[in-house]
Amino acid sequence: RSSTVHWSLENHPVNSLLLECASSDGGWFIAEFVTAARLPDAKLELVFADDIAAATLNGKIIFLGGSDEGSVARVDSQLLKSANTLRFRMLKPHDRRPFVWLRGLFRVMSGAPFVAGPNQTVKTDGPLTLHPAGAALQADLVAGGFPFLREPLLVAGEITLSAASSTLRLEGAEADAVRLTIDGRDLGWAWRTAGEIIFQAELAAGTHRLRLELVPNTFNAFGPHHYYGGDWHVVSPDQIRGVRNFADPADAPASTHVAAWHFRRFALPHSISIYEA
């Protein structure tokens, strides 16, 4: 038997947007991003993978602190406009692409639809814009505002069984790992195998409270999102730069980056198949 579950967010996760950086004069880099509405309660911060000497957002100096990941700067949401420009300079310049994430309570939405991409990805032409966080959920979590999510997503729901069960299969779930708790009983983690996520669960007939913790693929946080082959099985520094190299297919173009963004699928189960005990 199959049962549909209505999922709700337990709490909104700290979301991420990877900023695309372009080099500028004097060792500075520029990154731009767009907000579709005010984000008064977003608790924003900028996270740099490098140690940063100086940075401004929309012309205003932002103050940097150290972290295990490089530098972090809290962002006053009052500084945000519809179109925003970050400028920064690294403490120790290098020729690698800088990684910078905007983190906070928001959604990242695409102006174009997501369609099937290569190597287990979906892709979109964007543009990607920031929207306020909300309680609404859709089964496709990438399209629903979490394409760059780094931390687990926690959702809850209920299922009613007409007879005892021994096995639950999460239909349509797309995640690197899923943790299931039923009525407060932790069933542990399951990893996606052969397109399925299965839990052994001895459950009596009746209504049961479910809690899912879904872990997204790290490709979504780090990319390379614009690599023409999607989530390629080998990633070298030149995959990040978009330059053809030894790790590419023999017929790869000289420039391996395209305009489209690629993400691994990340989705809630649309139903649960139940196998009787």
mmCIF file of C-alpha atoms in Angstrom:
data_model
loop_
_atom_site.group_PDB
_atom_site.id
_atom_site.type_symbol
_atom_site.label_atom_id
_atom_site.label_comp_id
_atom_site.label_asym_id
_atom_site.label_seq_id
_atom_site.Cartn_x
_atom_site.Cartn_y
_atom_site.Cartn_z
ATOM 1 C CA ARG A 1 0.000 0.000 0.000
ATOM 2 C CA SER A 2 1.014 3.615 -0.488
ATOM 3 C CA SER A 3 0.208 6.580 1.727
ATOM 4 C CA THR A 4 0.614 10.287 0.975
ATOM 5 C CA VAL A 5 2.190 12.395 3.726
ATOM 6 C CA HIS A 6 1.847 16.145 4.193
ATOM 7 C CA TRP A 7 5.234 17.449 5.330
ATOM 8 C CA SER A 8 5.856 20.633 7.293
ATOM 9 C CA LEU A 9 9.091 22.365 8.296
ATOM 10 C CA GLU A 10 10.136 21.841 11.906
ATOM 11 C CA ASN A 11 12.220 25.005 11.637
ATOM 12 C CA HIS A 12 13.616 26.957 8.736
ATOM 13 C CA PRO A 13 17.244 25.979 8.105
ATOM 14 C CA VAL A 14 20.088 28.433 7.686
ATOM 15 C CA ASN A 15 20.143 28.654 3.906
ATOM 16 C CA SER A 16 23.038 29.579 1.588
ATOM 17 C CA LEU A 17 23.613 31.381 -1.684
ATOM 18 C CA LEU A 18 26.980 30.907 -3.383
ATOM 19 C CA LEU A 19 28.095 34.253 -4.815
ATOM 20 C CA GLU A 20 29.860 34.391 -8.155
ATOM 21 C CA CYS A 21 32.991 36.536 -7.920
ATOM 22 C CA ALA A 22 34.740 38.473 -10.701
ATOM 23 C CA SER A 23 38.197 40.017 -10.356
ATOM 24 C CA SER A 24 38.533 43.787 -10.386
ATOM 25 C CA ASP A 25 41.359 46.318 -10.258
ATOM 26 C CA GLY A 26 43.900 46.396 -7.428
ATOM 27 C CA GLY A 27 43.319 42.840 -6.241
ATOM 28 C CA TRP A 28 39.645 43.426 -5.455
ATOM 29 C CA PHE A 29 36.782 41.065 -6.315
ATOM 30 C CA ILE A 30 33.153 41.920 -7.019
ATOM 31 C CA ALA A 31 30.077 39.751 -6.455
ATOM 32 C CA GLU A 32 26.494 40.793 -7.177
ATOM 33 C CA PHE A 33 23.182 39.372 -5.987
ATOM 34 C CA VAL A 34 19.511 40.340 -6.175
ATOM 35 C CA THR A 35 16.799 40.383 -3.523
ATOM 36 C CA ALA A 36 13.147 40.220 -4.531
ATOM 37 C CA ALA A 37 11.852 41.692 -1.246
ATOM 38 C CA ARG A 38 12.993 43.020 2.111
ATOM 39 C CA LEU A 39 14.614 40.443 4.417
ATOM 40 C CA PRO A 40 14.218 42.020 7.876
ATOM 41 C CA ASP A 41 14.623 38.820 9.935
ATOM 42 C CA ALA A 42 17.075 36.920 7.762
ATOM 43 C CA LYS A 43 20.048 37.031 10.226
ATOM 44 C CA LEU A 44 22.443 37.387 7.331
ATOM 45 C CA GLU A 45 26.163 36.768 7.284
ATOM 46 C CA LEU A 46 28.816 36.528 4.590
ATOM 47 C CA VAL A 47 31.140 33.545 4.850
ATOM 48 C CA PHE A 48 34.463 33.714 2.982
ATOM 49 C CA ALA A 49 36.659 30.662 2.429
ATOM 50 C CA ASP A 50 39.689 32.998 2.569
ATOM 51 C CA ASP A 51 40.961 35.488 5.116
ATOM 52 C CA ILE A 52 39.725 38.876 3.951
ATOM 53 C CA ALA A 53 41.569 42.171 4.366
ATOM 54 C CA ALA A 54 38.638 44.492 3.589
ATOM 55 C CA ALA A 55 35.086 44.319 2.275
ATOM 56 C CA THR A 56 32.179 46.612 1.452
ATOM 57 C CA LEU A 57 28.528 45.911 0.715
ATOM 58 C CA ASN A 58 26.734 48.500 -1.387
ATOM 59 C CA GLY A 59 29.561 50.922 -0.609
ATOM 60 C CA LYS A 60 29.402 50.449 3.185
ATOM 61 C CA ILE A 61 32.314 48.881 5.073
ATOM 62 C CA ILE A 62 31.433 45.534 6.658
ATOM 63 C CA PHE A 63 33.382 44.303 9.645
ATOM 64 C CA LEU A 64 35.061 40.934 9.436
ATOM 65 C CA GLY A 65 35.786 38.284 12.031
ATOM 66 C CA GLY A 66 37.783 35.076 11.806
ATOM 67 C CA SER A 67 36.397 31.559 11.635
ATOM 68 C CA ASP A 68 37.557 28.040 10.818
ATOM 69 C CA GLU A 69 36.306 28.669 7.271
ATOM 70 C CA GLY A 70 38.153 31.953 6.695
ATOM 71 C CA SER A 71 36.358 35.229 7.426
ATOM 72 C CA VAL A 72 32.772 35.956 8.453
ATOM 73 C CA ALA A 73 30.878 39.238 8.390
ATOM 74 C CA ARG A 74 27.446 39.910 9.826
ATOM 75 C CA VAL A 75 25.210 41.813 7.423
ATOM 76 C CA ASP A 76 22.673 44.419 8.468
ATOM 77 C CA SER A 77 19.626 43.681 6.306
ATOM 78 C CA GLN A 78 19.042 47.447 6.131
ATOM 79 C CA LEU A 79 22.074 47.592 3.814
ATOM 80 C CA LEU A 80 20.347 45.433 1.216
ATOM 81 C CA LYS A 81 18.827 46.817 -1.960
ATOM 82 C CA SER A 82 17.119 45.027 -4.819
ATOM 83 C CA ALA A 83 20.523 44.868 -6.577
ATOM 84 C CA ASN A 84 23.525 44.413 -4.268
ATOM 85 C CA THR A 85 27.278 44.619 -4.813
ATOM 86 C CA LEU A 86 29.900 43.038 -2.565
ATOM 87 C CA ARG A 87 33.541 44.146 -2.972
ATOM 88 C CA PHE A 88 36.371 42.461 -1.097
ATOM 89 C CA ARG A 89 40.127 42.002 -1.065
ATOM 90 C CA MET A 90 41.925 38.925 0.242
ATOM 91 C CA LEU A 91 44.604 39.112 2.925
ATOM 92 C CA LYS A 92 46.792 36.694 0.936
ATOM 93 C CA PRO A 93 45.901 36.967 -2.756
ATOM 94 C CA HIS A 94 45.963 33.838 -4.919
ATOM 95 C CA ASP A 95 44.846 32.898 -8.422
ATOM 96 C CA ARG A 96 42.089 30.520 -7.349
ATOM 97 C CA ARG A 97 38.425 31.402 -7.563
ATOM 98 C CA PRO A 98 37.230 32.826 -4.209
ATOM 99 C CA PHE A 99 34.361 31.039 -2.506
ATOM 100 C CA VAL A 100 31.867 33.303 -0.725
ATOM 101 C CA TRP A 101 28.447 32.357 0.606
ATOM 102 C CA LEU A 102 25.634 34.539 1.858
ATOM 103 C CA ARG A 103 23.937 32.641 4.685
ATOM 104 C CA GLY A 104 20.720 33.300 6.560
ATOM 105 C CA LEU A 105 16.994 32.681 6.715
ATOM 106 C CA PHE A 106 15.809 33.106 3.146
ATOM 107 C CA ARG A 107 14.862 31.184 0.002
ATOM 108 C CA VAL A 108 16.792 31.161 -3.272
ATOM 109 C CA MET A 109 14.369 31.089 -6.191
ATOM 110 C CA SER A 110 15.032 30.784 -9.922
ATOM 111 C CA GLY A 111 13.341 32.871 -12.593
ATOM 112 C CA ALA A 112 13.505 29.938 -15.032
ATOM 113 C CA PRO A 113 12.246 26.400 -14.350
ATOM 114 C CA PHE A 114 14.531 23.538 -13.341
ATOM 115 C CA VAL A 115 14.867 20.833 -15.983
ATOM 116 C CA ALA A 116 16.779 17.577 -16.216
ATOM 117 C CA GLY A 117 20.545 18.019 -16.503
ATOM 118 C CA PRO A 118 23.503 15.660 -17.015
ATOM 119 C CA ASN A 119 24.871 13.224 -14.422
ATOM 120 C CA GLN A 120 21.957 13.135 -11.970
ATOM 121 C CA THR A 121 21.492 16.890 -11.899
ATOM 122 C CA VAL A 122 18.792 19.416 -12.587
ATOM 123 C CA LYS A 123 19.665 22.720 -14.216
ATOM 124 C CA THR A 124 18.266 26.217 -14.590
ATOM 125 C CA ASP A 125 19.213 29.363 -16.496
ATOM 126 C CA GLY A 126 18.195 31.524 -13.521
ATOM 127 C CA PRO A 127 18.392 34.275 -12.554
ATOM 128 C CA LEU A 128 18.629 33.303 -8.885
ATOM 129 C CA THR A 129 17.133 35.778 -6.423
ATOM 130 C CA LEU A 130 16.690 35.965 -2.659
ATOM 131 C CA HIS A 131 13.169 35.734 -1.235
ATOM 132 C CA PRO A 132 11.964 35.844 2.375
ATOM 133 C CA ALA A 133 11.899 32.624 4.370
ATOM 134 C CA GLY A 134 8.502 31.015 4.796
ATOM 135 C CA ALA A 135 6.748 27.911 6.059
ATOM 136 C CA ALA A 136 5.617 26.706 2.622
ATOM 137 C CA LEU A 137 7.192 23.505 1.289
ATOM 138 C CA GLN A 138 7.134 21.777 -2.058
ATOM 139 C CA ALA A 139 8.393 18.300 -2.785
ATOM 140 C CA ASP A 140 11.196 19.589 -5.042
ATOM 141 C CA LEU A 141 13.391 21.284 -2.456
ATOM 142 C CA VAL A 142 15.817 22.682 -5.046
ATOM 143 C CA ALA A 143 13.044 24.511 -6.900
ATOM 144 C CA GLY A 144 11.427 25.347 -3.546
ATOM 145 C CA GLY A 145 14.281 27.602 -2.459
ATOM 146 C CA PHE A 146 17.084 25.346 -1.163
ATOM 147 C CA PRO A 147 19.447 24.755 -4.133
ATOM 148 C CA PHE A 148 22.637 25.568 -2.157
ATOM 149 C CA LEU A 149 21.593 24.163 1.222
ATOM 150 C CA ARG A 150 24.518 22.781 3.249
ATOM 151 C CA GLU A 151 22.824 21.549 6.420
ATOM 152 C CA PRO A 152 20.085 18.952 6.968
ATOM 153 C CA LEU A 153 16.455 19.876 6.434
ATOM 154 C CA LEU A 154 14.038 18.771 9.188
ATOM 155 C CA VAL A 155 10.407 18.033 8.340
ATOM 156 C CA ALA A 156 7.533 16.385 10.183
ATOM 157 C CA GLY A 157 4.353 14.590 9.164
ATOM 158 C CA GLU A 158 1.873 11.870 10.076
ATOM 159 C CA ILE A 159 0.978 8.528 8.594
ATOM 160 C CA THR A 160 -2.050 6.353 9.384
ATOM 161 C CA LEU A 161 -1.741 2.584 8.974
ATOM 162 C CA SER A 162 -4.749 0.336 8.604
ATOM 163 C CA ALA A 163 -2.627 -2.700 9.504
ATOM 164 C CA ALA A 164 0.714 -3.422 11.150
ATOM 165 C CA SER A 165 3.781 -2.845 8.988
ATOM 166 C CA SER A 166 7.383 -4.027 8.920
ATOM 167 C CA THR A 167 8.919 -1.936 6.118
ATOM 168 C CA LEU A 168 8.555 1.645 4.902
ATOM 169 C CA ARG A 169 9.900 2.804 1.533
ATOM 170 C CA LEU A 170 10.187 6.556 0.937
ATOM 171 C CA GLU A 171 8.979 7.108 -2.619
ATOM 172 C CA GLY A 172 10.502 10.039 -4.479
ATOM 173 C CA ALA A 173 12.948 10.996 -1.730
ATOM 174 C CA GLU A 174 16.145 12.549 -3.105
ATOM 175 C CA ALA A 175 18.889 13.075 -0.527
ATOM 176 C CA ASP A 176 22.349 11.760 0.262
ATOM 177 C CA ALA A 177 21.099 10.394 3.573
ATOM 178 C CA VAL A 178 17.833 10.371 5.501
ATOM 179 C CA ARG A 179 17.210 9.919 9.194
ATOM 180 C CA LEU A 180 13.732 8.773 10.238
ATOM 181 C CA THR A 181 12.154 9.092 13.676
ATOM 182 C CA ILE A 182 8.720 7.596 14.330
ATOM 183 C CA ASP A 183 6.803 8.478 17.501
ATOM 184 C CA GLY A 184 10.093 9.588 19.062
ATOM 185 C CA ARG A 185 11.882 6.325 18.174
ATOM 186 C CA ASP A 186 15.028 6.960 16.153
ATOM 187 C CA LEU A 187 15.366 4.444 13.306
ATOM 188 C CA GLY A 188 18.790 5.797 12.333
ATOM 189 C CA TRP A 189 20.172 6.749 8.936
ATOM 190 C CA ALA A 190 19.535 5.262 5.521
ATOM 191 C CA TRP A 191 21.565 5.979 2.397
ATOM 192 C CA ARG A 192 20.033 6.084 -1.048
ATOM 193 C CA THR A 193 20.675 2.739 -2.771
ATOM 194 C CA ALA A 194 19.481 1.782 -6.256
ATOM 195 C CA GLY A 195 17.010 4.671 -6.234
ATOM 196 C CA GLU A 196 15.361 3.674 -2.956
ATOM 197 C CA ILE A 197 15.395 4.705 0.686
ATOM 198 C CA ILE A 198 14.035 1.920 2.888
ATOM 199 C CA PHE A 199 13.518 1.611 6.653
ATOM 200 C CA GLN A 200 12.607 -1.465 8.636
ATOM 201 C CA ALA A 201 9.926 -0.375 11.093
ATOM 202 C CA GLU A 202 7.636 -2.608 13.136
ATOM 203 C CA LEU A 203 4.565 -0.410 13.503
ATOM 204 C CA ALA A 204 1.093 -1.144 14.812
ATOM 205 C CA ALA A 205 -2.029 -0.008 13.001
ATOM 206 C CA GLY A 206 -2.982 3.584 13.767
ATOM 207 C CA THR A 207 -1.562 7.093 13.364
ATOM 208 C CA HIS A 208 2.162 7.683 13.766
ATOM 209 C CA ARG A 209 4.193 10.876 13.954
ATOM 210 C CA LEU A 210 7.120 11.028 11.507
ATOM 211 C CA ARG A 211 10.217 13.207 11.553
ATOM 212 C CA LEU A 212 12.658 13.259 8.626
ATOM 213 C CA GLU A 213 16.155 14.712 8.519
ATOM 214 C CA LEU A 214 17.335 15.002 4.905
ATOM 215 C CA VAL A 215 20.987 15.676 4.020
ATOM 216 C CA PRO A 216 21.644 17.397 0.667
ATOM 217 C CA ASN A 217 24.549 16.500 -1.602
ATOM 218 C CA THR A 218 27.639 18.671 -1.001
ATOM 219 C CA PHE A 219 27.857 19.352 -4.755
ATOM 220 C CA ASN A 220 24.956 21.751 -4.208
ATOM 221 C CA ALA A 221 26.983 23.894 -1.822
ATOM 222 C CA PHE A 222 30.335 23.854 -3.622
ATOM 223 C CA GLY A 223 29.709 22.999 -7.280
ATOM 224 C CA PRO A 224 31.214 23.444 -9.817
ATOM 225 C CA HIS A 225 27.666 24.477 -10.695
ATOM 226 C CA HIS A 226 28.428 25.664 -14.230
ATOM 227 C CA TYR A 227 30.419 22.624 -15.376
ATOM 228 C CA TYR A 228 28.770 21.474 -18.605
ATOM 229 C CA GLY A 229 28.744 17.810 -17.502
ATOM 230 C CA GLY A 230 26.877 18.432 -14.242
ATOM 231 C CA ASP A 231 28.190 16.512 -11.227
ATOM 232 C CA TRP A 232 31.235 14.990 -12.917
ATOM 233 C CA HIS A 233 32.912 12.034 -11.159
ATOM 234 C CA VAL A 234 36.323 13.771 -11.030
ATOM 235 C CA VAL A 235 36.826 17.392 -9.997
ATOM 236 C CA SER A 236 40.196 19.069 -10.426
ATOM 237 C CA PRO A 237 41.019 22.775 -9.900
ATOM 238 C CA ASP A 238 40.443 23.306 -13.623
ATOM 239 C CA GLN A 239 36.878 22.001 -13.302
ATOM 240 C CA ILE A 240 36.337 24.896 -10.906
ATOM 241 C CA ARG A 241 37.951 27.331 -13.357
ATOM 242 C CA GLY A 242 36.124 25.891 -16.364
ATOM 243 C CA VAL A 243 39.300 24.958 -18.274
ATOM 244 C CA ARG A 244 39.538 21.633 -20.137
ATOM 245 C CA ASN A 245 41.984 19.273 -18.420
ATOM 246 C CA PHE A 246 42.951 15.627 -17.890
ATOM 247 C CA ALA A 247 39.822 14.904 -15.835
ATOM 248 C CA ASP A 248 37.439 15.895 -18.649
ATOM 249 C CA PRO A 249 36.056 13.626 -21.389
ATOM 250 C CA ALA A 250 38.195 13.505 -24.532
ATOM 251 C CA ASP A 251 35.620 15.537 -26.491
ATOM 252 C CA ALA A 252 35.179 18.262 -23.841
ATOM 253 C CA PRO A 253 35.103 21.854 -25.103
ATOM 254 C CA ALA A 254 38.069 24.115 -24.320
ATOM 255 C CA SER A 255 35.829 26.113 -21.961
ATOM 256 C CA THR A 256 33.844 23.662 -19.843
ATOM 257 C CA HIS A 257 31.577 26.157 -18.095
ATOM 258 C CA VAL A 258 28.107 27.076 -19.345
ATOM 259 C CA ALA A 259 25.613 29.724 -18.233
ATOM 260 C CA ALA A 260 23.196 27.261 -16.621
ATOM 261 C CA TRP A 261 23.392 26.307 -12.948
ATOM 262 C CA HIS A 262 23.488 22.577 -12.094
ATOM 263 C CA PHE A 263 22.347 20.992 -8.820
ATOM 264 C CA ARG A 264 21.892 17.482 -7.504
ATOM 265 C CA ARG A 265 18.269 16.516 -6.931
ATOM 266 C CA PHE A 266 16.988 17.151 -3.403
ATOM 267 C CA ALA A 267 13.362 16.261 -2.706
ATOM 268 C CA LEU A 268 10.853 15.157 -0.108
ATOM 269 C CA PRO A 269 9.180 11.753 -0.465
ATOM 270 C CA HIS A 270 5.857 12.216 -2.251
ATOM 271 C CA SER A 271 4.478 9.062 -0.617
ATOM 272 C CA ILE A 272 5.439 6.135 1.581
ATOM 273 C CA SER A 273 4.967 2.527 0.504
ATOM 274 C CA ILE A 274 3.959 0.273 3.385
ATOM 275 C CA TYR A 275 4.663 -3.428 3.587
ATOM 276 C CA GLU A 276 2.602 -5.373 6.093
ATOM 277 C CA ALA A 277 4.249 -7.376 8.870
#
